[in-house]
XYZ file of C-alpha atoms in Angstrom:
693
model
C 4.837 -15.087 -14.018
C 1.850 -12.780 -14.080
C 3.220 -10.936 -17.047
C 1.393 -8.888 -19.635
C 0.711 -11.141 -22.633
C 2.606 -10.211 -25.760
C 3.724 -11.599 -29.075
C 6.896 -13.638 -28.759
C 10.008 -11.499 -29.088
C 13.236 -12.964 -30.451
C 16.214 -12.198 -28.259
C 19.841 -12.745 -29.093
C 21.768 -12.490 -32.348
C 21.611 -16.212 -33.086
C 17.822 -16.306 -32.920
C 17.572 -13.167 -35.013
C 19.961 -14.537 -37.635
C 17.900 -17.701 -37.893
C 14.740 -15.639 -38.325
C 16.407 -13.487 -40.971
C 17.487 -16.596 -42.866
C 13.894 -17.819 -42.893
C 12.737 -14.438 -44.189
C 15.356 -14.561 -46.959
C 14.209 -18.032 -47.914
C 10.560 -16.998 -48.028
C 10.995 -13.838 -50.069
C 13.729 -14.951 -52.464
C 11.880 -16.768 -55.263
C 15.120 -17.674 -57.000
C 16.611 -19.408 -53.942
C 16.888 -23.210 -54.100
C 14.386 -25.467 -52.376
C 16.948 -26.186 -49.660
C 18.899 -22.955 -49.245
C 22.463 -22.922 -48.035
C 22.984 -22.050 -44.362
C 23.294 -18.322 -43.770
C 26.945 -18.718 -42.780
C 27.769 -20.104 -46.293
C 26.095 -17.272 -48.210
C 28.214 -14.426 -49.598
C 28.429 -11.210 -47.616
C 25.660 -8.691 -48.061
C 26.355 -5.761 -50.392
C 24.741 -3.572 -47.751
C 27.304 -1.519 -45.835
C 24.943 0.524 -43.665
C 21.318 1.389 -43.043
C 20.100 4.959 -43.042
C 17.219 5.361 -40.568
C 14.789 8.285 -40.484
C 13.695 10.069 -38.366
C 17.188 10.542 -36.966
C 17.527 9.018 -33.528
C 14.296 7.089 -34.012
C 12.248 9.647 -32.022
C 8.456 9.574 -32.167
C 5.917 11.511 -30.137
C 3.567 9.534 -27.896
C 0.099 9.448 -29.423
C 1.304 9.944 -32.994
C 1.743 7.590 -35.947
C 4.598 7.972 -38.416
C 6.636 5.821 -40.748
C 10.136 4.625 -39.973
C 12.033 4.991 -43.251
C 15.042 2.697 -43.745
C 17.346 2.839 -46.775
C 19.926 0.157 -47.503
C 23.187 1.708 -48.763
C 26.369 0.242 -50.154
C 29.908 1.220 -49.167
C 29.782 4.234 -51.477
C 26.520 5.445 -49.933
C 24.385 4.450 -52.944
C 20.901 2.951 -52.402
C 20.654 -0.765 -53.093
C 17.561 -1.526 -55.186
C 15.369 -4.443 -54.180
C 16.581 -4.670 -50.577
C 13.888 -6.121 -48.329
C 13.466 -4.566 -44.857
C 11.979 -6.449 -41.919
C 11.606 -5.527 -38.234
C 11.980 -7.690 -35.134
C 11.296 -6.440 -31.610
C 14.118 -6.898 -29.105
C 12.088 -5.935 -26.062
C 9.569 -3.367 -24.923
C 5.924 -3.998 -24.144
C 3.230 -1.412 -24.340
C 5.108 1.491 -25.890
C 3.752 0.976 -29.387
C 3.744 -1.199 -32.491
C 5.394 -1.379 -35.911
C 4.064 -3.142 -39.003
C 5.880 -4.655 -41.987
C 5.847 -1.315 -43.837
C 7.597 0.477 -40.986
C 4.498 2.324 -39.812
C 4.998 3.078 -36.118
C 2.117 3.676 -33.735
C 3.779 5.503 -30.841
C 1.388 4.628 -28.083
C 3.112 5.677 -24.867
C 6.393 7.018 -23.541
C 9.264 4.528 -23.506
C 11.684 2.694 -25.767
C 11.025 0.191 -28.543
C 14.234 -1.720 -29.299
C 14.197 -3.068 -32.871
C 16.470 -5.199 -34.950
C 16.197 -3.938 -38.522
C 16.969 -6.807 -40.915
C 17.908 -5.848 -44.479
C 17.892 -8.684 -47.018
C 19.317 -8.996 -50.497
C 18.306 -12.468 -51.754
C 21.238 -14.855 -52.036
C 23.400 -12.976 -49.505
C 23.695 -12.887 -45.764
C 21.277 -10.628 -43.872
C 22.512 -7.252 -42.692
C 21.291 -6.341 -39.196
C 21.260 -3.057 -37.328
C 19.831 -2.533 -33.854
C 17.770 0.620 -33.386
C 16.159 1.874 -30.183
C 13.030 3.827 -31.095
C 12.351 6.502 -28.491
C 8.748 7.398 -27.765
C 8.858 10.821 -26.130
C 6.128 12.909 -24.489
C 4.180 15.466 -26.451
C 4.845 19.152 -25.816
C 4.039 20.573 -22.396
C 0.391 21.534 -22.090
C 0.462 22.687 -18.472
C 2.877 23.435 -15.659
C 2.059 22.296 -12.119
C 3.673 24.431 -9.422
C 4.491 22.226 -6.421
C 5.776 24.840 -3.923
C 3.017 26.459 -1.840
C 3.934 30.110 -1.405
C 1.977 33.338 -1.061
C 4.146 35.675 1.029
C 7.801 35.928 2.125
C 9.884 38.178 4.346
C 12.529 40.365 2.738
C 15.802 38.445 2.691
C 14.141 35.015 2.640
C 15.289 32.428 0.067
C 13.037 29.617 -1.218
C 13.364 26.999 -3.942
C 10.387 26.925 -6.310
C 9.467 23.568 -7.835
C 7.281 22.957 -10.888
C 6.690 20.048 -13.271
C 5.547 20.267 -16.911
C 2.978 17.775 -18.224
C 1.721 16.969 -21.701
C -1.972 16.803 -22.563
C -1.779 13.019 -22.014
C -0.422 13.588 -18.464
C 3.088 12.470 -19.364
C 5.911 14.403 -17.765
C 7.073 16.688 -20.579
C 10.711 17.126 -21.569
C 10.852 20.918 -21.816
C 12.817 22.492 -18.952
C 10.937 24.813 -16.612
C 12.261 28.358 -16.582
C 11.268 30.983 -14.012
C 10.899 34.758 -14.330
C 9.631 37.528 -12.061
C 7.492 40.509 -12.999
C 9.295 42.627 -10.379
C 12.888 41.479 -9.731
C 13.416 44.405 -7.385
C 10.736 42.859 -5.148
C 11.142 39.123 -5.720
C 14.088 37.860 -7.747
C 14.007 34.347 -9.205
C 16.660 32.692 -11.323
C 15.921 30.420 -14.265
C 16.122 27.334 -12.025
C 13.547 28.582 -9.525
C 15.738 29.895 -6.682
C 13.567 32.677 -5.256
C 14.960 35.582 -3.209
C 12.639 38.071 -1.491
C 14.379 41.431 -2.021
C 12.125 44.214 -0.768
C 8.503 44.824 0.311
C 5.984 44.778 -2.532
C 4.186 42.428 -4.878
C 5.396 40.344 -7.811
C 4.176 37.603 -10.098
C 6.362 34.585 -10.712
C 5.976 32.779 -14.024
C 7.039 29.193 -14.705
C 7.366 28.463 -18.425
C 7.881 25.153 -20.233
C 7.611 25.501 -23.998
C 4.259 27.161 -24.679
C 2.839 26.185 -21.261
C 3.019 28.471 -18.282
C 1.796 28.956 -14.740
C 1.832 32.052 -12.553
C 2.209 32.522 -8.809
C 1.451 35.842 -7.066
C 3.890 36.623 -4.240
C 3.946 39.352 -1.591
C 7.166 40.415 0.140
C 6.842 41.898 3.635
C 9.294 43.927 5.685
C 11.484 41.773 7.900
C 12.518 44.375 10.501
C 11.710 43.192 14.018
C 10.101 39.944 12.845
C 10.443 36.796 14.922
C 9.369 33.212 14.246
C 7.484 30.773 16.464
C 6.849 27.005 16.051
C 3.714 25.569 17.603
C 4.281 22.979 20.358
C 5.034 19.455 19.148
C 4.568 16.061 20.824
C 7.293 15.260 23.333
C 8.051 12.041 21.436
C 6.854 10.100 18.402
C 7.734 6.767 16.796
C 9.717 6.125 13.647
C 7.457 6.701 10.667
C 4.948 8.865 12.537
C 4.177 12.044 10.627
C 4.456 15.206 12.730
C 2.686 18.142 11.145
C 4.527 21.205 12.336
C 3.156 24.704 12.045
C 5.004 27.979 12.321
C 4.191 31.638 12.164
C 6.116 34.859 12.016
C 5.187 37.929 14.047
C 5.953 41.527 13.282
C 7.469 44.193 15.524
C 4.068 44.756 17.132
C 3.723 41.050 18.012
C 0.895 40.381 15.602
C 1.071 37.402 13.231
C 1.900 38.159 9.618
C -0.580 36.133 7.568
C 0.314 33.849 4.679
C 4.107 33.932 5.055
C 5.682 30.653 3.903
C 8.655 29.303 5.887
C 11.508 27.183 4.595
C 11.681 23.941 6.597
C 14.817 21.949 7.392
C 16.044 19.470 9.987
C 19.188 17.796 11.316
C 20.509 15.151 11.614
C 19.540 13.991 8.135
C 17.668 10.688 8.252
C 14.066 11.414 7.491
C 12.126 13.906 5.433
C 10.169 17.122 5.728
C 8.053 18.742 3.036
C 7.204 22.329 2.211
C 4.132 22.250 4.481
C 6.095 21.175 7.586
C 5.123 17.489 7.582
C 8.114 15.767 9.219
C 8.875 12.055 9.557
C 11.955 10.620 11.238
C 13.377 7.367 9.879
C 15.657 6.421 12.773
C 15.337 6.802 16.543
C 17.009 9.909 17.889
C 16.600 13.627 18.457
C 15.941 15.878 15.481
C 16.210 19.658 15.384
C 13.528 21.023 13.051
C 13.798 24.619 11.861
C 11.338 26.995 10.230
C 13.218 29.840 8.569
C 11.816 33.141 7.332
C 15.174 34.581 6.396
C 18.007 36.207 8.358
C 17.065 36.853 11.961
C 13.647 35.200 11.790
C 13.793 31.487 12.399
C 12.623 29.072 15.063
C 13.791 25.592 16.011
C 12.109 22.794 17.925
C 13.201 19.359 19.139
C 11.406 16.214 17.981
C 12.279 12.994 19.808
C 11.801 9.874 17.681
C 11.557 6.517 19.411
C 11.815 3.023 17.934
C 8.634 1.896 16.198
C 9.002 -1.633 17.612
C 6.638 -3.488 15.283
C 8.919 -6.346 14.177
C 7.355 -9.752 14.835
C 8.185 -13.387 14.057
C 6.129 -15.412 11.587
C 5.089 -19.042 11.747
C 4.342 -21.516 8.982
C 0.976 -22.915 10.061
C 0.370 -25.100 7.016
C 1.891 -26.020 3.683
C 0.555 -27.353 0.382
C 3.371 -27.780 -2.158
C 2.415 -28.014 -5.844
C 4.734 -29.842 -8.223
C 2.747 -30.575 -11.388
C 2.238 -26.945 -12.441
C 3.218 -23.455 -11.357
C 0.777 -21.806 -8.975
C -1.207 -18.673 -9.814
C -3.703 -16.840 -7.584
C -5.412 -17.871 -4.360
C -8.902 -16.910 -3.210
C -10.739 -17.699 0.032
C -14.409 -18.719 -0.093
C -16.568 -16.493 2.171
C -17.133 -19.427 4.542
C -13.433 -19.275 5.430
C -13.066 -23.054 5.136
C -12.259 -23.420 1.437
C -9.451 -21.964 -0.655
C -9.289 -21.880 -4.441
C -5.844 -22.102 -6.009
C -5.178 -21.458 -9.684
C -2.601 -23.051 -11.950
C -0.282 -21.732 -14.639
C 1.817 -23.235 -17.411
C -0.770 -25.682 -18.757
C -2.611 -26.424 -15.522
C -6.118 -25.876 -16.901
C -7.599 -26.100 -13.407
C -8.559 -24.449 -10.146
C -8.008 -26.579 -7.048
C -10.667 -26.621 -4.318
C -8.797 -26.960 -1.011
C -10.198 -27.805 2.413
C -8.610 -25.349 4.877
C -10.913 -26.052 7.814
C -7.703 -27.299 9.448
C -5.182 -24.651 8.311
C -2.298 -26.813 9.497
C -3.249 -29.506 6.991
C -4.769 -28.053 3.794
C -6.041 -30.801 1.482
C -7.001 -30.729 -2.195
C -10.520 -32.173 -2.391
C -11.548 -31.438 -5.980
C -10.803 -29.179 -8.935
C -12.637 -27.511 -11.780
C -11.126 -27.878 -15.241
C -11.257 -25.518 -18.229
C -9.446 -25.204 -21.535
C -7.230 -22.286 -20.575
C -3.652 -23.479 -19.900
C -3.482 -20.908 -17.122
C -5.973 -19.574 -14.601
C -4.638 -16.227 -13.533
C -7.460 -14.971 -11.301
C -10.627 -16.021 -9.553
C -13.216 -14.412 -7.269
C -16.531 -15.356 -5.623
C -19.747 -13.467 -4.959
C -20.272 -12.197 -1.430
C -22.672 -15.053 -0.623
C -20.191 -17.608 -1.945
C -22.644 -19.166 -4.398
C -20.836 -18.219 -7.623
C -17.194 -18.145 -8.660
C -15.722 -16.499 -11.750
C -12.259 -17.358 -13.045
C -10.223 -16.244 -16.039
C -9.217 -17.983 -19.245
C -5.992 -16.844 -20.874
C -4.168 -19.109 -23.298
C -6.881 -21.577 -24.329
C -5.801 -24.136 -26.937
C -8.808 -23.244 -29.133
C -8.218 -19.499 -28.547
C -11.654 -19.171 -26.971
C -10.654 -17.327 -23.851
C -12.787 -15.207 -21.543
C -14.245 -16.180 -18.184
C -15.781 -19.304 -16.650
C -18.717 -19.040 -14.240
C -19.069 -21.803 -11.668
C -21.647 -22.836 -9.087
C -19.952 -22.913 -5.668
C -22.913 -23.547 -3.419
C -21.070 -26.757 -2.605
C -17.762 -24.906 -2.138
C -15.466 -27.947 -2.278
C -17.030 -29.178 -5.530
C -17.391 -26.244 -7.970
C -19.297 -26.949 -11.177
C -19.192 -24.910 -14.372
C -22.539 -23.388 -15.311
C -21.504 -21.001 -18.080
C -18.662 -19.319 -19.852
C -18.385 -15.963 -21.555
C -16.259 -15.331 -24.640
C -18.030 -12.482 -26.453
C -15.320 -9.980 -27.388
C -12.790 -11.370 -24.907
C -11.338 -14.348 -26.754
C -7.948 -12.607 -26.723
C -7.715 -13.503 -23.047
C -8.744 -12.231 -19.633
C -6.039 -11.631 -17.050
C -7.966 -10.378 -14.007
C -11.546 -10.126 -12.776
C -13.443 -8.443 -9.968
C -17.098 -8.779 -8.946
C -19.195 -5.745 -8.089
C -22.587 -6.206 -6.436
C -25.009 -3.313 -6.046
C -28.592 -3.485 -4.707
C -29.880 -1.339 -7.585
C -27.508 -2.113 -10.448
C -27.157 -5.867 -9.872
C -24.141 -8.175 -10.136
C -21.395 -7.435 -12.634
C -18.050 -8.880 -13.561
C -15.406 -6.311 -14.441
C -12.641 -7.965 -16.431
C -9.406 -7.029 -18.176
C -9.518 -7.650 -21.915
C -6.068 -8.675 -23.208
C -7.139 -8.222 -26.812
C -8.347 -4.618 -26.612
C -6.855 -3.221 -23.426
C -10.355 -2.380 -22.237
C -12.172 -3.003 -18.979
C -15.210 -5.026 -20.064
C -18.395 -5.232 -18.013
C -20.522 -8.398 -17.928
C -23.833 -8.748 -16.094
C -24.319 -12.016 -14.156
C -27.681 -11.420 -12.467
C -28.433 -14.790 -14.031
C -25.052 -16.570 -13.757
C -26.073 -19.107 -16.379
C -26.733 -16.328 -18.899
C -23.960 -13.745 -18.703
C -24.385 -10.755 -20.993
C -22.115 -7.970 -22.148
C -22.988 -4.499 -20.857
C -20.267 -2.064 -21.878
C -16.539 -1.365 -21.845
C -14.100 1.383 -20.868
C -10.858 2.266 -22.661
C -8.271 4.888 -21.846
C -7.928 7.776 -24.296
C -4.844 6.766 -26.257
C -4.007 4.813 -29.444
C -5.255 1.241 -29.382
C -1.814 -0.228 -30.113
C -0.384 -1.911 -27.020
C -3.007 -0.573 -24.596
C -3.119 -2.920 -21.633
C -4.976 -3.120 -18.332
C -3.599 -5.623 -15.858
C -5.669 -5.636 -12.673
C -8.828 -4.309 -11.038
C -9.911 -3.488 -7.492
C -13.354 -2.143 -6.582
C -14.357 -0.449 -3.361
C -17.331 1.739 -2.498
C -18.476 2.057 -6.107
C -15.050 3.153 -7.371
C -12.945 1.001 -9.674
C -9.155 1.194 -9.439
C -7.601 -0.080 -12.658
C -3.883 -0.852 -13.008
C -3.486 0.394 -16.548
C 0.178 -0.425 -17.249
C 1.588 2.565 -19.205
C -1.502 4.610 -18.350
C -0.865 4.310 -14.598
C -3.660 4.188 -12.043
C -7.099 4.933 -13.512
C -10.056 5.513 -11.174
C -13.629 5.103 -12.461
C -16.980 5.847 -10.886
C -19.136 2.751 -11.430
C -21.765 3.403 -8.752
C -20.218 5.671 -6.137
C -22.034 8.766 -7.406
C -19.085 11.161 -7.438
C -19.341 11.449 -11.241
C -22.722 9.822 -11.840
C -21.223 6.546 -13.041
C -22.879 3.124 -13.081
C -21.730 -0.351 -14.162
C -23.356 0.363 -17.525
C -21.670 3.759 -17.748
C -18.237 3.926 -16.096
C -17.036 7.514 -15.781
C -13.426 8.601 -15.390
C -12.702 10.228 -12.035
C -8.957 10.701 -12.306
C -5.697 9.249 -13.553
C -2.331 9.021 -11.790
C 0.527 8.672 -14.251
C 4.254 8.584 -13.502
C 7.584 8.308 -15.313
C 8.298 4.578 -15.392
C 11.568 4.825 -17.313
C 12.970 7.323 -14.819
C 11.770 5.333 -11.813
C 13.446 2.149 -13.080
C 16.506 3.540 -14.838
C 18.682 0.982 -13.028
C 16.860 -1.874 -14.804
C 17.842 -0.515 -18.219
C 21.401 -0.031 -16.970
C 21.517 -3.602 -15.636
C 20.044 -5.209 -18.762
C 18.983 -3.272 -21.878
C 16.526 -0.657 -23.156
C 13.014 -1.925 -23.685
C 12.712 -3.621 -20.310
C 9.138 -4.429 -19.321
C 7.486 -2.189 -16.734
C 4.016 -0.971 -15.910
C 1.398 -0.366 -13.243
C 0.520 -3.920 -12.239
C -1.738 -3.899 -9.190
C -3.774 -1.481 -7.080
C -5.506 -1.959 -3.746
C -7.750 0.684 -2.166
C -7.410 0.798 1.592
C -10.743 -0.038 3.194
C -11.711 2.745 5.584
C -8.618 4.785 4.708
C -7.335 7.316 2.225
C -4.620 5.360 0.431
C -4.279 3.282 -2.709
C -1.323 0.902 -2.760
C 0.020 0.373 -6.262
C 2.762 -1.982 -7.356
C 4.684 -2.125 -10.624
C 5.736 -5.264 -12.493
C 9.258 -4.751 -13.780
C 11.642 -7.258 -15.279
C 14.833 -7.198 -17.231
C 15.197 -7.181 -21.002
C 17.385 -10.280 -21.119
C 18.955 -12.568 -18.555
C 22.340 -12.271 -16.883
C 24.954 -13.480 -19.342
C 26.459 -16.808 -18.312
C 23.972 -17.409 -15.485
C 21.215 -20.016 -15.317
C 18.247 -21.092 -13.218
C 17.120 -18.569 -10.595
C 20.382 -16.629 -10.825
C 19.762 -15.694 -14.470
C 17.158 -13.054 -13.721
C 15.240 -11.200 -11.054
C 12.196 -8.996 -10.749
C 12.147 -5.300 -9.883
C 9.396 -2.986 -8.799
C 8.277 -0.472 -6.208
C 5.180 -0.203 -4.039
C 3.818 3.349 -4.047
C 1.337 4.740 -1.536
C -1.069 7.098 -3.282
C -3.038 9.576 -1.179
C -6.536 9.881 -2.672
C -8.124 11.985 0.078
C -8.569 14.514 -2.735
C -9.515 11.822 -5.215
C -9.353 14.041 -8.291
C -5.768 15.021 -7.396
C -3.984 11.858 -6.219
C -0.385 12.148 -5.076
C 2.367 9.685 -4.232
C 3.421 10.076 -0.584
C 5.304 6.913 0.433
C 7.032 3.860 -1.009
C 8.721 0.513 -0.447
C 11.278 -1.037 -2.795
C 12.453 -4.603 -2.030
C 16.206 -4.993 -2.029
C 15.973 -8.139 -4.172
C 12.755 -8.686 -6.066
C 9.685 -6.723 -7.042
C 6.157 -6.115 -5.860
C 3.407 -8.311 -7.292
C 0.077 -8.412 -5.435
C -0.931 -6.853 -2.114
C -3.667 -7.219 0.481
C -4.461 -4.751 3.263
C -6.595 -5.299 6.326
C -6.829 -2.779 9.132
C -3.391 -1.311 9.798
C -1.504 -4.142 8.117
C -0.334 -4.487 4.525
C 0.674 -7.884 3.119
C 2.866 -8.077 0.025
C 3.889 -10.815 -2.375
C 7.281 -9.527 -3.501
C 8.361 -12.121 -6.088
C 12.030 -13.101 -5.456
C 11.924 -11.097 -2.213
C 9.290 -13.407 -0.695
C 6.443 -12.488 1.651
C 6.434 -9.159 3.538
C 4.169 -7.529 6.097
C 4.066 -3.793 6.899
C 2.531 -1.579 9.564
C 0.457 1.053 7.750
C -1.076 2.650 10.838
C -1.490 6.420 10.860
C -0.337 8.806 8.164
C 2.187 7.459 5.665
C 5.129 9.424 4.276
C 8.499 8.453 2.821
C 10.407 5.165 2.777
C 8.345 2.627 4.749
C 11.174 0.158 5.256
C 13.754 2.769 6.283
C 11.441 4.018 9.019
C 11.009 0.604 10.635
C 7.461 -0.182 9.485
C 8.257 -3.697 8.257
C 6.590 -6.170 10.633
C 7.790 -9.444 9.155
C 9.243 -11.147 6.099
C 9.581 -14.741 4.959
C 11.401 -16.378 2.055
C 9.021 -18.856 0.388
C 11.746 -20.859 -1.358
C 11.151 -24.602 -0.950
C 12.799 -27.836 -2.055
C 9.349 -29.462 -2.485
C 7.891 -27.069 -5.034
C 7.599 -26.979 -8.800
C 10.870 -25.020 -8.952
C 13.203 -25.992 -6.161
C 14.730 -23.512 -3.748
C 13.557 -20.346 -5.498
C 10.956 -17.974 -4.064
C 8.517 -16.327 -6.433
C 5.789 -15.004 -4.162
C 2.777 -13.783 -6.104
C 0.542 -12.509 -3.368
C -1.526 -13.188 -0.307
C -5.145 -13.299 0.823
C -5.989 -12.852 4.498
C -8.797 -15.099 5.701
C -11.133 -12.984 7.844
C -12.340 -16.125 9.643
C -8.988 -17.187 11.090
C -6.772 -14.140 10.490
C -4.157 -16.235 8.718
C -2.315 -15.192 5.570
C -2.674 -17.598 2.632
C 0.408 -16.956 0.532
C 0.607 -18.168 -3.073
C 4.052 -18.774 -4.545
C 4.363 -19.303 -8.294
C 7.157 -21.841 -7.846
C 6.090 -23.531 -4.628
C 2.319 -23.679 -4.107
C 0.451 -22.504 -1.015
C 1.735 -21.400 2.375
C -0.431 -20.676 5.411
C 1.323 -18.050 7.536
C 0.712 -16.464 10.915
C 2.256 -13.258 12.189
C 2.872 -13.803 15.903
C 1.004 -11.121 17.868
C 2.784 -8.726 20.166
C 2.888 -10.141 23.694
C 0.482 -8.479 26.110
C 1.930 -5.919 28.476
C 1.955 -7.286 32.026
C 1.464 -4.491 34.577
């Protein structure tokens, strides 16, 4: 799996007990050379462990010591007890050393097994879930656009508190009004316009606050009007409705905010009047300005009708090793396919006949897994990653691909990246030159390497997010139009200017443009409920739509522990959601749409034109229509074009799909789908038949 690298975690009581026995053997100088099995040792005198701070709560960004005292049945401290810590899950939330010093890096849970040892007795074990919580609220973002209301109108105000690190803060938001006789608001944000006048609403979360000025206008004689709407739209089409309210004299009252609603209830509408219907049918949409002033319009939603069959054009099963990423050479006739699990190689595949792809050659490197590869625009140079080398000299390999079917290594780069490189992306600029942007497993930084001379790569700079070093991790990179989109795991989506000009950034000086962070634990609460706290989750991939305003981000999410009693493919599954992030205002990105596979997660994506291709792990290969504006649940609104289960009896793992991703070949329009368990598939989405007049 394309999982974030981490130190091995022991799972299960038996493994932990064995580890504790080894610790007891190592630290107990008086124990015999061949100690008795743990089960034959006398019971520990320890009756309980007292853990401080209570509840194991730490604030993200802070460091503090976890204090553990071993107590006997009478509550007395036991001198000489040795305390050790073993992680039971969690990746990226922080770290703990042998002294109990905790670096609370980011919000989440760190499940620990605390092992207390008294030499010559059995270990005493207590499981503790450390909770890394957000810092105090530093700001409150008001999400309801409102400036004026009519007397008698009721509106729900929405606001979210955030910490300085952009984590969603825990303090509840409470609302007050400066003039309750004009505009009354309860603590939960239910706003009632009482009488004409002006008031200021205040949203407070801890010490943070935000204010909203509101005017209340007289409602007598007012009437509402909705602007004309299209006679019919398709499922998933966004209809932007506008309404106004007019006074007794017929003139429009400026700035008055309506409350929007619709029926029947299978779609969504936001506070600005953007409506999308999920199912075909007739929807009544209403703009309300209070009693006696509302307007309703009819929106007819027709079937989207984008579903299409798929065909398997070609197939290249791989049985020796699991399959990692695929990349298409710019000539469109050669594919490069990486290997995992000890493969040490990238296959060069002739795809000039897509129905019969053939391995012609390979390039070898001491890496054990090749997670990613990419070529320059002219196709003369390829860069691929090293992660897991036997000699621990990881980094990147640079190859000459002027003869595309026979790549030859010309250099490697290990300076500062021997901890491993997971993903790479090439950025070519006429002024700044050619640079490799890579993810550094060891530091969690994005490192920049110049390859103007591919045989002599040189380090240029690095970028790190502003947080404690412990457990920082960046997983993937996409670059478009001089902007870098980094999938920064617990730090969310990070956008850098590396040559666009919006912030004056260059490859030698990446500059932060914005960050989009979201509550991973809340989004994937079901995974904790189905397995255990400390499940692995993070922002895994990002793809900027070419010629559009969206970034598609996918999370990698998997259980903390397998299903008890199950085996093989039934023992586990992946989770994860695709989010559509609107970056039309790039310094204020917002999530507007989503897709969550019913069984499986979201790994890598590829978008071309109005079509999005997804490798969805256990859920196989999926294709979506992303034409027009996107809002809401993409699958519910009929935007899925096709899907295909890539399970195969001829693969490395039989009859189990584990689709990593897809690359669309611009030369033939075919989708080259890489499955971790089953090798390479060449897929074709059957076009819509032409309309015969």
